[in-house]
């Protein structure tokens, strides 16, 4: 499984931006049957171009270029306040970029074309493009007034227009996948954090997004509950169907799951590459410095 | 001295008007609930002028006596071609007055819904209308049900005011009986008892509603804002 993943990414990276292809120099592209990828699939599914974001005087993202390929799993690491969450929130349309463009599957996200010119997108346009993106939040944000089954089936009914039966069928399949199918009638307040986050993952998955964003999905959990959530994410990652952007402080998890690691600092991508390169041979001082902190407290186990 | 004979004689007349009090209360409260929601939305509008005009309207209505507003609706508007029956005028007058209070109650409820709920709804691609209907309002109204119930009871007790615009409700009927028979003790006591029973039933109803909502929702709200 790992090999297959690597192989595909080697293939993808070579077609990526210059910045990415720099990183390919010490790649060992494993030999395994490459997944069939047609021409469209090797186009990035998400493309950030010169994306900047400021909150007042505070420039949080600085002309970021970033590509994410279909099925690719990218872990985003970096110090607190470096802009990782903001990257994801811009793509989820929870925050509006100050400048720059984001493309999703060939379409502009925050702009639409009117007579060959890019104008700011309206809600209708955002609604069309946003359907490709899903997000899992640090604090789950389950709907407290709905039981678990309803939490997962409500959006397929209201947004995708599925029948109740169909939506619940889909929801149950997803809840089964995250190991929560025995709690259909329970309410979020009666679940542990780990259980809530697994439901939140099912709720995002059930919409079948092409890109899934995970913003520190285990940071709000008690240590003993982290594992169950990471296991679920690993399982989904192994299926390799969606592109995934995993913002995390769990370095060993990033290493195990990601095809590519992106290191953020002060609103810029400082370094990116394959996990083994990033963790064993970081090039920049800042990344070396950052990784040292994790070795010290031994949390890379 | 209390006369049981007299009491039983006037009871049917009072029971007749009891229905008017109840229906006026329910209708006016419905107006207040819907009007309050509209005001709450208009107040939140990003269109500054609308938001400002709504604010001014709410403040004006809240700071002038409802009786004056009823007079305007019932005695002044006909001059401008709008004649309403006492019942309709009363329902609209009380309804609008209380809609300004309820708009504040809605606002508090809406503000109490954590931002994460909005974001989760956006992430699932709910349309703005669906967001309000499915995610925000159900959570916004739940915690303010007791306050709304309280306004219902206050409003019930304000309905005697409607006799000022010739609507014969409970107290109005009692007064008429009193002035015709020179006996006030029984009719007024009965009216007091009726209001006691009505208020008490309304508050029981609200408590039951609250309980029913809480069965589905174990108190705790979403963790993070
Ligand atoms: N809504 C906002 N208003 C003002 N400033 C904000 C807002 N959201 C984020 N910021 C600021 O932007 C900067 C980057 O925040 P962001 O949440 O993207 O960082 P992060 O890399 O996710 O950090 P962490 O690891 O702590 O989650 C921070 O300085 C933060 O204070
Ligand atoms: Mg963050």
Coordinates of C-alpha atoms and ligand atoms in Angstrom, one line a residue:
Chain A
X1 CA 0.0 0.0 0.0
X2 CA 2.7 2.5 1.0
X3 CA 4.6 1.7 -2.1
X4 CA 1.7 2.3 -4.4
X5 CA 1.2 5.7 -2.8
X6 CA 4.8 6.7 -3.2
X7 CA 4.9 5.7 -6.7
X8 CA 1.9 7.8 -7.6
X9 CA 3.3 10.8 -5.9
X10 CA 6.6 10.6 -7.6
X11 CA 4.7 10.7 -10.8
X12 CA 2.6 13.6 -9.6
X13 CA 5.4 15.6 -8.2
X14 CA 7.3 15.5 -11.4
X15 CA 4.4 17.4 -13.0
X16 CA 4.0 19.8 -10.1
X17 CA 5.4 23.3 -9.7
X18 CA 9.1 23.9 -9.7
X19 CA 9.2 24.2 -6.0
X20 CA 7.9 20.7 -5.7
X21 CA 10.1 19.1 -8.3
X22 CA 13.1 20.5 -6.4
X23 CA 12.2 18.1 -3.6
X24 CA 12.3 15.1 -5.8
X25 CA 16.0 14.8 -6.0
X26 CA 16.6 12.2 -3.4
X27 CA 13.4 10.3 -4.1
X28 CA 13.4 6.6 -4.3
X29 CA 10.5 5.9 -6.5
X30 CA 9.3 2.5 -5.5
X31 CA 8.5 0.0 -8.3
X32 CA 5.0 -1.1 -8.2
X33 CA 2.1 -1.0 -10.6
X34 CA 1.2 2.7 -10.9
X35 CA -2.4 3.5 -10.5
X36 CA -4.0 4.4 -13.8
X37 CA -4.0 8.2 -13.9
X38 CA -5.3 9.9 -16.9
X39 CA -4.3 13.4 -17.9
X40 CA -7.0 15.2 -15.9
X41 CA -6.0 13.4 -12.7
X42 CA -2.5 14.7 -12.8
X43 CA -3.7 18.3 -12.9
X44 CA -3.8 19.6 -9.4
X45 CA -7.2 19.5 -7.8
X46 CA -6.4 22.5 -5.7
X47 CA -4.1 25.3 -6.8
X48 CA -3.2 28.3 -4.6
X49 CA -1.6 31.1 -6.4
X50 CA 0.0 34.1 -4.7
X51 CA -2.5 33.8 -1.9
X52 CA -2.2 36.4 0.8
X53 CA -4.3 36.9 3.9
X54 CA -4.2 39.7 6.4
X55 CA -6.1 40.3 9.5
X56 CA -5.8 44.0 10.0
X57 CA -2.1 44.7 10.0
X58 CA -1.2 41.1 10.6
X59 CA -0.3 39.4 7.3
X60 CA -0.9 35.8 8.1
X61 CA -0.2 34.3 4.6
X62 CA 2.3 35.8 2.2
X63 CA 1.8 35.0 -1.5
X64 CA 1.6 31.3 -1.0
X65 CA 1.7 29.0 -4.0
X66 CA 0.5 25.5 -3.2
X67 CA -0.8 22.6 -5.3
X68 CA -2.6 19.5 -4.1
X69 CA -3.1 16.6 -6.4
X70 CA -6.0 14.2 -6.6
X71 CA -5.6 11.5 -4.1
X72 CA -2.5 13.1 -2.6
X73 CA -2.1 13.2 1.1
X74 CA -0.3 16.3 2.3
X75 CA 0.6 16.9 5.9
X76 CA 1.0 20.6 6.9
X77 CA 3.3 21.2 9.8
X78 CA 4.7 24.3 11.4
X79 CA 4.8 26.4 14.5
X80 CA 1.7 27.9 16.1
X81 CA 0.4 31.0 14.4
X82 CA 2.3 30.2 11.1
X83 CA -1.0 30.3 9.1
X84 CA -1.8 26.6 8.7
X85 CA -5.4 26.9 9.8
X86 CA -5.9 30.0 7.7
X87 CA -4.7 28.0 4.6
X88 CA -7.4 25.5 5.2
X89 CA -10.1 28.0 6.1
X90 CA -9.6 29.9 2.8
X91 CA -10.2 26.7 0.9
X92 CA -13.3 25.9 2.9
X93 CA -14.5 29.5 2.2
X94 CA -14.6 30.3 5.9
X95 CA -12.2 33.1 5.3
X96 CA -11.7 35.3 2.2
X97 CA -8.2 35.8 0.8
X98 CA -6.9 39.3 0.7
X99 CA -5.3 38.7 -2.6
X100 CA -4.4 35.8 -4.9
X101 CA -6.5 33.0 -6.4
X102 CA -7.5 29.5 -5.4
X103 CA -8.6 27.0 -8.0
X104 CA -10.5 23.9 -7.3
X105 CA -10.7 21.3 -10.0
X106 CA -10.1 23.9 -12.7
X107 CA -12.6 26.4 -11.4
X108 CA -11.8 29.6 -9.5
X109 CA -13.1 29.4 -6.0
X110 CA -13.2 33.0 -4.8
X111 CA -13.7 34.5 -8.2
X112 CA -15.9 33.9 -11.1
X113 CA -15.4 34.8 -14.7
X114 CA -17.7 37.4 -16.2
X115 CA -16.8 38.4 -19.7
X116 CA -13.2 37.1 -19.4
X117 CA -12.6 39.0 -16.2
X118 CA -12.4 37.7 -12.7
X119 CA -14.9 39.2 -10.3
X120 CA -15.5 38.3 -6.7
X121 CA -17.6 35.2 -6.3
X122 CA -21.1 35.4 -5.0
X123 CA -22.7 32.8 -2.6
X124 CA -24.2 30.9 -5.5
X125 CA -20.7 30.4 -7.1
X126 CA -19.1 29.5 -3.8
X127 CA -21.9 27.0 -3.2
X128 CA -21.1 25.3 -6.5
X129 CA -17.4 25.0 -6.0
X130 CA -17.4 24.3 -2.2
X131 CA -19.1 21.0 -2.7
X132 CA -15.8 19.5 -3.6
X133 CA -14.3 20.3 -0.2
X134 CA -14.9 18.8 3.2
X135 CA -13.4 19.8 6.5
X136 CA -12.9 18.2 9.9
X137 CA -12.4 20.8 12.7
X138 CA -10.3 20.7 15.8
X139 CA -13.4 21.0 18.0
X140 CA -15.6 18.7 16.0
X141 CA -18.6 21.1 15.9
X142 CA -21.2 18.4 15.7
X143 CA -24.8 19.6 15.8
X144 CA -25.8 19.3 19.4
X145 CA -29.6 19.2 18.7
X146 CA -29.4 16.2 16.4
X147 CA -28.6 12.6 17.1
X148 CA -25.6 10.9 15.5
X149 CA -27.5 9.5 12.5
X150 CA -29.1 12.8 11.9
X151 CA -25.8 14.7 12.2
X152 CA -24.4 12.6 9.4
X153 CA -27.5 12.3 7.2
X154 CA -28.8 15.9 7.4
X155 CA -26.5 17.4 4.8
X156 CA -27.0 14.6 2.2
X157 CA -30.7 15.2 2.5
X158 CA -30.7 19.0 2.5
X159 CA -27.7 19.7 0.4
X160 CA -27.4 16.7 -2.0
X161 CA -31.1 16.2 -2.2
X162 CA -31.0 12.5 -1.3
X163 CA -34.1 10.7 0.0
X164 CA -34.1 10.1 3.8
X165 CA -33.6 6.4 3.2
X166 CA -30.7 6.8 0.8
X167 CA -29.0 9.4 3.0
X168 CA -29.4 7.3 6.2
X169 CA -28.0 4.3 4.3
X170 CA -25.0 6.3 3.3
X171 CA -24.6 7.7 6.7
X172 CA -24.7 4.3 8.3
X173 CA -22.0 3.0 6.0
X174 CA -19.8 6.0 7.0
X175 CA -20.5 5.6 10.7
X176 CA -19.6 1.9 10.3
X177 CA -16.4 2.9 8.7
X178 CA -15.4 5.1 11.7
X179 CA -16.7 2.5 14.2
X180 CA -19.6 4.5 15.4
X181 CA -22.5 2.5 14.0
X182 CA -23.6 1.4 17.5
X183 CA -24.4 4.9 18.6
X184 CA -26.9 6.1 15.9
X185 CA -29.4 7.4 18.5
X186 CA -27.0 9.0 20.8
X187 CA -26.5 12.7 21.1
X188 CA -23.1 14.4 20.7
X189 CA -23.0 15.6 24.3
X190 CA -23.1 11.9 25.4
X191 CA -20.0 10.9 23.4
X192 CA -16.3 11.1 24.2
X193 CA -14.2 13.6 22.3
X194 CA -12.7 10.8 20.2
X195 CA -16.2 9.5 19.4
X196 CA -17.4 12.9 18.5
X197 CA -14.5 13.5 16.2
X198 CA -15.1 10.1 14.5
X199 CA -18.7 11.1 13.9
X200 CA -17.5 14.5 12.5
X201 CA -15.2 12.6 10.1
X202 CA -18.2 10.5 8.9
X203 CA -20.2 13.6 8.5
X204 CA -17.6 15.2 6.2
X205 CA -17.0 11.9 4.3
X206 CA -20.6 11.3 3.6
X207 CA -20.6 14.3 1.2
X208 CA -18.0 12.5 -0.9
X209 CA -15.7 15.5 -1.2
X210 CA -12.7 15.4 -3.5
X211 CA -10.6 17.2 -1.0
X212 CA -10.7 16.7 2.8
X213 CA -9.2 19.2 5.2
X214 CA -8.2 18.1 8.7
X215 CA -7.3 20.9 11.0
X216 CA -5.5 19.4 14.0
X217 CA -8.2 16.7 14.4
X218 CA -6.7 15.3 17.6
X219 CA -5.5 18.5 19.3
X220 CA -8.6 18.9 21.4
X221 CA -8.6 15.2 22.6
X222 CA -7.4 13.6 25.7
X223 CA -4.2 11.7 24.9
X224 CA -5.7 8.3 25.3
X225 CA -8.3 9.1 22.6
X226 CA -5.9 10.4 20.0
X227 CA -5.1 6.9 18.7
X228 CA -8.6 5.9 17.7
X229 CA -9.1 9.1 15.6
X230 CA -5.7 8.8 14.0
X231 CA -6.4 5.2 13.1
X232 CA -9.6 6.2 11.4
X233 CA -7.9 8.9 9.4
X234 CA -5.1 6.4 8.4
X235 CA -7.7 4.0 7.2
X236 CA -9.3 6.6 5.0
X237 CA -6.0 7.8 3.8
X238 CA -5.1 4.3 2.7
X239 CA -8.1 4.2 0.5
X240 CA -6.4 7.0 -1.4
X241 CA -9.6 8.3 -3.1
X242 CA -9.6 11.8 -1.8
X243 CA -6.9 14.4 -1.6
X244 CA -6.2 15.2 2.0
X245 CA -4.6 18.1 3.7
X246 CA -3.7 17.2 7.2
X247 CA -2.7 20.0 9.5
X248 CA -1.1 18.3 12.5
X249 CA 1.4 18.4 15.3
X250 CA 1.6 14.6 15.4
X251 CA 4.8 14.1 13.6
X252 CA 4.8 10.3 13.5
X253 CA 1.3 10.4 12.1
X254 CA 2.4 12.9 9.4
X255 CA 5.3 10.7 8.6
X256 CA 3.2 7.5 8.3
X257 CA 0.3 8.9 6.4
X258 CA 1.5 11.7 4.2
X259 CA 2.9 11.5 0.7
X260 CA 4.3 15.0 1.1
X261 CA 5.1 17.2 4.1
X262 CA 4.7 21.0 3.9
X263 CA 6.4 23.1 6.5
X264 CA 4.9 26.5 7.1
X265 CA 6.5 29.3 9.0
X266 CA 5.4 32.9 9.3
X267 CA 2.9 32.7 6.5
X268 CA 5.2 31.0 3.9
X269 CA 6.0 27.5 2.8
X270 CA 9.6 27.2 3.9
X271 CA 10.3 23.6 2.9
X272 CA 8.4 20.7 1.5
X273 CA 9.1 17.2 0.4
X274 CA 8.7 13.5 1.1
X275 CA 8.4 12.5 4.7
X276 CA 11.7 10.7 4.9
X277 CA 13.5 13.6 3.5
X278 CA 11.7 16.2 5.7
X279 CA 12.3 14.2 8.9
X280 CA 15.7 12.8 8.3
X281 CA 17.4 15.4 6.1
X282 CA 15.7 18.8 6.7
X283 CA 17.4 21.4 4.6
X284 CA 16.4 24.7 6.2
X285 CA 17.5 25.8 9.6
X286 CA 14.0 26.7 10.5
X287 CA 12.7 23.2 9.9
X288 CA 15.6 21.7 11.7
X289 CA 14.9 24.0 14.6
X290 CA 11.2 23.1 14.5
X291 CA 11.7 19.4 14.4
X292 CA 14.2 19.5 17.3
X293 CA 11.3 20.5 19.6
X294 CA 9.5 17.3 18.8
X295 CA 12.5 15.1 19.4
X296 CA 13.1 16.7 22.8
X297 CA 9.7 15.8 24.2
X298 CA 9.7 12.5 22.4
X299 CA 6.3 13.0 20.8
X300 CA 7.5 11.6 17.5
X301 CA 6.8 8.1 18.7
Chain B
X1 CA -71.5 39.4 50.5
X2 CA -70.6 36.8 48.0
X3 CA -73.6 35.4 46.2
X4 CA -73.4 32.0 44.6
X5 CA -76.6 32.6 42.7
X6 CA -75.2 35.7 41.1
X7 CA -71.9 33.9 40.4
X8 CA -73.6 31.1 38.5
X9 CA -75.7 33.6 36.6
X10 CA -72.8 35.6 35.3
X11 CA -70.4 32.7 34.8
X12 CA -71.7 31.8 31.2
X13 CA -71.2 35.5 30.1
X14 CA -67.7 35.5 31.4
X15 CA -66.9 32.2 29.9
X16 CA -68.0 33.5 26.5
X17 CA -65.4 36.3 26.7
X18 CA -62.8 34.0 28.1
X19 CA -62.4 32.7 24.5
X20 CA -61.8 36.2 23.3
X21 CA -59.0 36.7 25.8
X22 CA -57.4 33.4 24.8
X23 CA -57.6 33.8 21.1
X24 CA -56.4 37.4 21.2
X25 CA -53.4 36.3 23.3
X26 CA -52.5 33.5 21.0
X27 CA -53.0 35.5 17.8
X28 CA -51.0 38.5 19.2
X29 CA -48.2 36.2 20.3
X30 CA -48.1 34.6 16.9
X31 CA -47.7 38.1 15.4
X32 CA -45.0 38.9 18.0
X33 CA -43.1 35.7 17.2
X34 CA -43.1 36.1 13.5
X35 CA -42.6 39.9 13.7
X36 CA -39.8 39.5 16.2
X37 CA -38.0 37.1 13.9
X38 CA -38.3 39.5 11.0
X39 CA -37.1 42.4 13.1
X40 CA -34.2 40.3 14.4
X41 CA -33.1 39.5 10.8
X42 CA -33.6 43.1 9.6
X43 CA -31.5 44.2 12.6
X44 CA -28.7 41.9 11.5
X45 CA -28.8 42.9 7.9
X46 CA -25.5 44.0 6.4
X47 CA -27.5 46.6 4.6
X48 CA -26.8 49.4 7.0
X49 CA -29.9 51.6 6.4
X50 CA -32.3 48.7 7.0
X51 CA -30.5 47.7 10.2
X52 CA -30.5 51.3 11.4
X53 CA -34.2 51.9 10.6
X54 CA -35.1 48.6 12.3
X55 CA -33.1 49.6 15.4
X56 CA -34.9 53.0 15.5
X57 CA -38.3 51.3 15.1
X58 CA -37.6 48.8 17.9
X59 CA -36.5 51.5 20.3
X60 CA -39.5 53.7 19.4
X61 CA -42.0 51.0 19.9
X62 CA -40.4 49.8 23.1
X63 CA -40.3 53.2 24.7
X64 CA -43.8 54.3 24.0
X65 CA -46.8 52.9 25.9
X66 CA -48.7 50.0 24.1
X67 CA -51.9 51.8 24.9
X68 CA -50.9 54.8 22.8
X69 CA -50.0 52.4 20.0
X70 CA -53.4 50.7 20.2
X71 CA -55.1 54.1 20.1
X72 CA -53.2 55.1 17.0
X73 CA -54.0 51.8 15.3
X74 CA -57.7 51.9 16.2
X75 CA -58.6 55.6 16.2
X76 CA -56.1 57.3 14.0
X77 CA -55.5 54.9 11.2
X78 CA -59.2 54.9 10.0
X79 CA -58.6 58.5 9.1
X80 CA -56.1 57.3 6.6
X81 CA -58.5 54.7 5.3
X82 CA -57.4 51.7 7.4
X83 CA -60.3 50.6 9.6
X84 CA -59.7 47.5 11.7
X85 CA -62.0 45.6 13.9
X86 CA -61.2 45.9 17.6
X87 CA -59.9 42.4 17.7
X88 CA -57.7 42.8 14.7
X89 CA -56.4 46.1 15.9
X90 CA -55.7 44.7 19.3
X91 CA -53.9 41.7 18.0
X92 CA -51.7 43.8 15.6
X93 CA -51.0 46.4 18.3
X94 CA -50.0 44.0 21.0
X95 CA -48.3 41.8 18.5
X96 CA -46.1 44.5 17.2
X97 CA -45.3 45.8 20.7
X98 CA -44.2 42.5 21.8
X99 CA -42.3 41.7 18.6
X100 CA -39.8 44.3 19.6
X101 CA -39.1 42.4 22.9
X102 CA -39.0 39.1 21.2
X103 CA -36.6 40.4 18.5
X104 CA -34.1 41.0 21.4
X105 CA -34.8 37.5 22.7
X106 CA -34.1 36.0 19.3
X107 CA -31.0 38.1 19.0
X108 CA -29.6 36.8 22.3
X109 CA -30.5 33.2 21.2
X110 CA -28.8 33.6 17.8
X111 CA -25.7 35.1 19.4
X112 CA -25.5 32.2 21.8
X113 CA -24.9 29.7 18.9
X114 CA -21.2 29.1 18.7
X115 CA -19.4 30.2 15.6
X116 CA -18.3 26.6 15.0
X117 CA -21.9 25.7 14.2
X118 CA -22.0 28.2 11.3
X119 CA -18.6 27.0 10.1
X120 CA -19.6 23.3 10.2
X121 CA -22.8 24.2 8.3
X122 CA -20.8 26.1 5.7
X123 CA -18.3 23.2 5.4
X124 CA -21.3 20.9 4.6
X125 CA -22.4 23.4 1.9
X126 CA -25.7 24.3 3.4
X127 CA -27.3 27.3 1.7
X128 CA -27.8 30.3 3.9
X129 CA -31.5 29.6 4.3
X130 CA -30.9 26.0 5.2
X131 CA -28.3 27.1 7.7
X132 CA -30.8 29.2 9.5
X133 CA -33.6 26.7 9.4
X134 CA -31.8 23.5 10.1
X135 CA -28.8 24.5 12.2
X136 CA -29.0 28.0 13.8
X137 CA -32.6 28.7 14.7
X138 CA -33.3 25.4 16.4
X139 CA -30.3 26.0 18.6
X140 CA -31.0 29.7 19.1
X141 CA -34.6 29.2 20.2
X142 CA -34.1 26.3 22.6
X143 CA -32.3 28.3 25.3
X144 CA -34.8 31.2 25.0
X145 CA -38.0 29.2 25.3
X146 CA -38.4 30.1 29.0
X147 CA -38.0 33.8 28.3
X148 CA -40.5 33.7 25.4
X149 CA -42.9 31.8 27.6
X150 CA -42.6 34.5 30.2
X151 CA -43.5 37.2 27.6
X152 CA -46.5 35.1 26.6
X153 CA -47.8 35.3 30.2
X154 CA -47.0 39.0 30.5
X155 CA -48.9 39.5 27.3
X156 CA -51.9 37.5 28.5
X157 CA -52.1 39.8 31.5
X158 CA -52.0 42.8 29.2
X159 CA -55.1 41.9 27.2
X160 CA -57.5 43.8 29.5
X161 CA -55.9 46.9 27.9
X162 CA -57.8 45.9 24.7
X163 CA -61.0 47.0 26.3
X164 CA -59.7 50.6 25.8
X165 CA -60.3 50.0 22.0
X166 CA -63.8 48.6 22.7
X167 CA -62.8 44.9 22.5
X168 CA -65.0 43.2 25.2
X169 CA -62.7 40.7 26.7
X170 CA -62.8 39.2 30.2
X171 CA -62.2 42.3 32.3
X172 CA -64.3 44.4 30.0
X173 CA -67.3 42.0 30.4
X174 CA -66.8 42.1 34.2
X175 CA -66.9 45.8 34.2
X176 CA -70.1 45.9 32.1
X177 CA -71.7 43.4 34.5
X178 CA -70.6 45.5 37.4
X179 CA -72.0 48.7 36.1
X180 CA -75.3 47.1 35.2
X181 CA -75.8 45.3 38.5
X182 CA -73.7 47.4 40.9
X183 CA -72.1 44.1 41.9
X184 CA -68.3 44.0 41.3
X185 CA -67.1 41.4 43.9
X186 CA -68.1 38.3 42.0
X187 CA -67.3 39.3 38.4
X188 CA -63.9 40.8 39.3
X189 CA -63.0 37.8 41.5
X190 CA -63.9 35.4 38.8
X191 CA -61.8 37.4 36.3
X192 CA -58.9 37.2 38.7
X193 CA -59.4 33.4 39.0
X194 CA -59.6 33.0 35.2
X195 CA -56.4 34.8 34.7
X196 CA -54.8 32.7 37.5
X197 CA -55.8 29.5 35.7
X198 CA -54.7 30.8 32.3
X199 CA -51.3 32.0 33.5
X200 CA -50.7 28.8 35.4
X201 CA -51.6 26.6 32.5
X202 CA -49.5 28.6 30.1
X203 CA -46.5 28.3 32.4
X204 CA -47.0 24.6 32.8
X205 CA -47.1 24.3 29.0
X206 CA -43.9 26.2 28.6
X207 CA -42.2 24.0 31.2
X208 CA -43.3 20.9 29.4
X209 CA -42.1 22.3 26.1
X210 CA -38.8 23.0 27.7
X211 CA -38.5 19.6 29.1
X212 CA -39.4 18.0 25.8
X213 CA -36.7 19.9 24.1
X214 CA -34.1 19.0 26.7
X215 CA -34.7 15.3 26.3
X216 CA -33.1 15.6 22.9
X217 CA -30.4 17.8 24.1
X218 CA -28.5 17.2 27.2
X219 CA -27.8 20.7 28.2
X220 CA -24.3 21.0 26.9
X221 CA -23.6 23.1 23.9
X222 CA -20.9 22.7 21.4
X223 CA -17.5 23.1 23.1
X224 CA -15.7 25.8 21.3
X225 CA -16.8 29.2 20.0
Ligands
LIG1 N1 -10.2 35.7 12.6 C1 -8.9 36.2 12.9 N2 -8.8 37.5 13.2 C2 -7.6 38.0 13.5 N3 -6.5 37.3 13.5 C3 -6.5 36.0 13.2 C4 -7.8 35.4 12.8 N4 -7.5 34.1 12.5 C5 -6.2 33.9 12.7 N5 -5.6 35.0 13.1 C6 -4.2 35.2 13.3 O1 -3.5 34.6 12.2 C7 -2.3 34.0 12.5 C8 -2.2 32.6 12.0 O2 -3.3 31.9 12.5 P1 -3.5 30.4 12.1 O3 -4.7 29.9 13.0 O4 -3.7 30.2 10.7 O5 -2.2 29.7 12.6 P2 -1.9 28.1 12.8 O6 -0.7 27.8 12.0 O7 -3.1 27.3 12.5 O8 -1.5 28.0 14.3 P3 -1.9 26.8 15.4 O9 -0.8 25.8 15.2 O10 -1.8 27.5 16.7 O11 -3.3 26.3 15.1 C9 -2.3 34.0 14.0 O12 -1.4 35.1 14.4 C10 -3.7 34.4 14.4 O13 -3.7 35.2 15.6
LIG2 MG1 -4.4 26.1 13.6

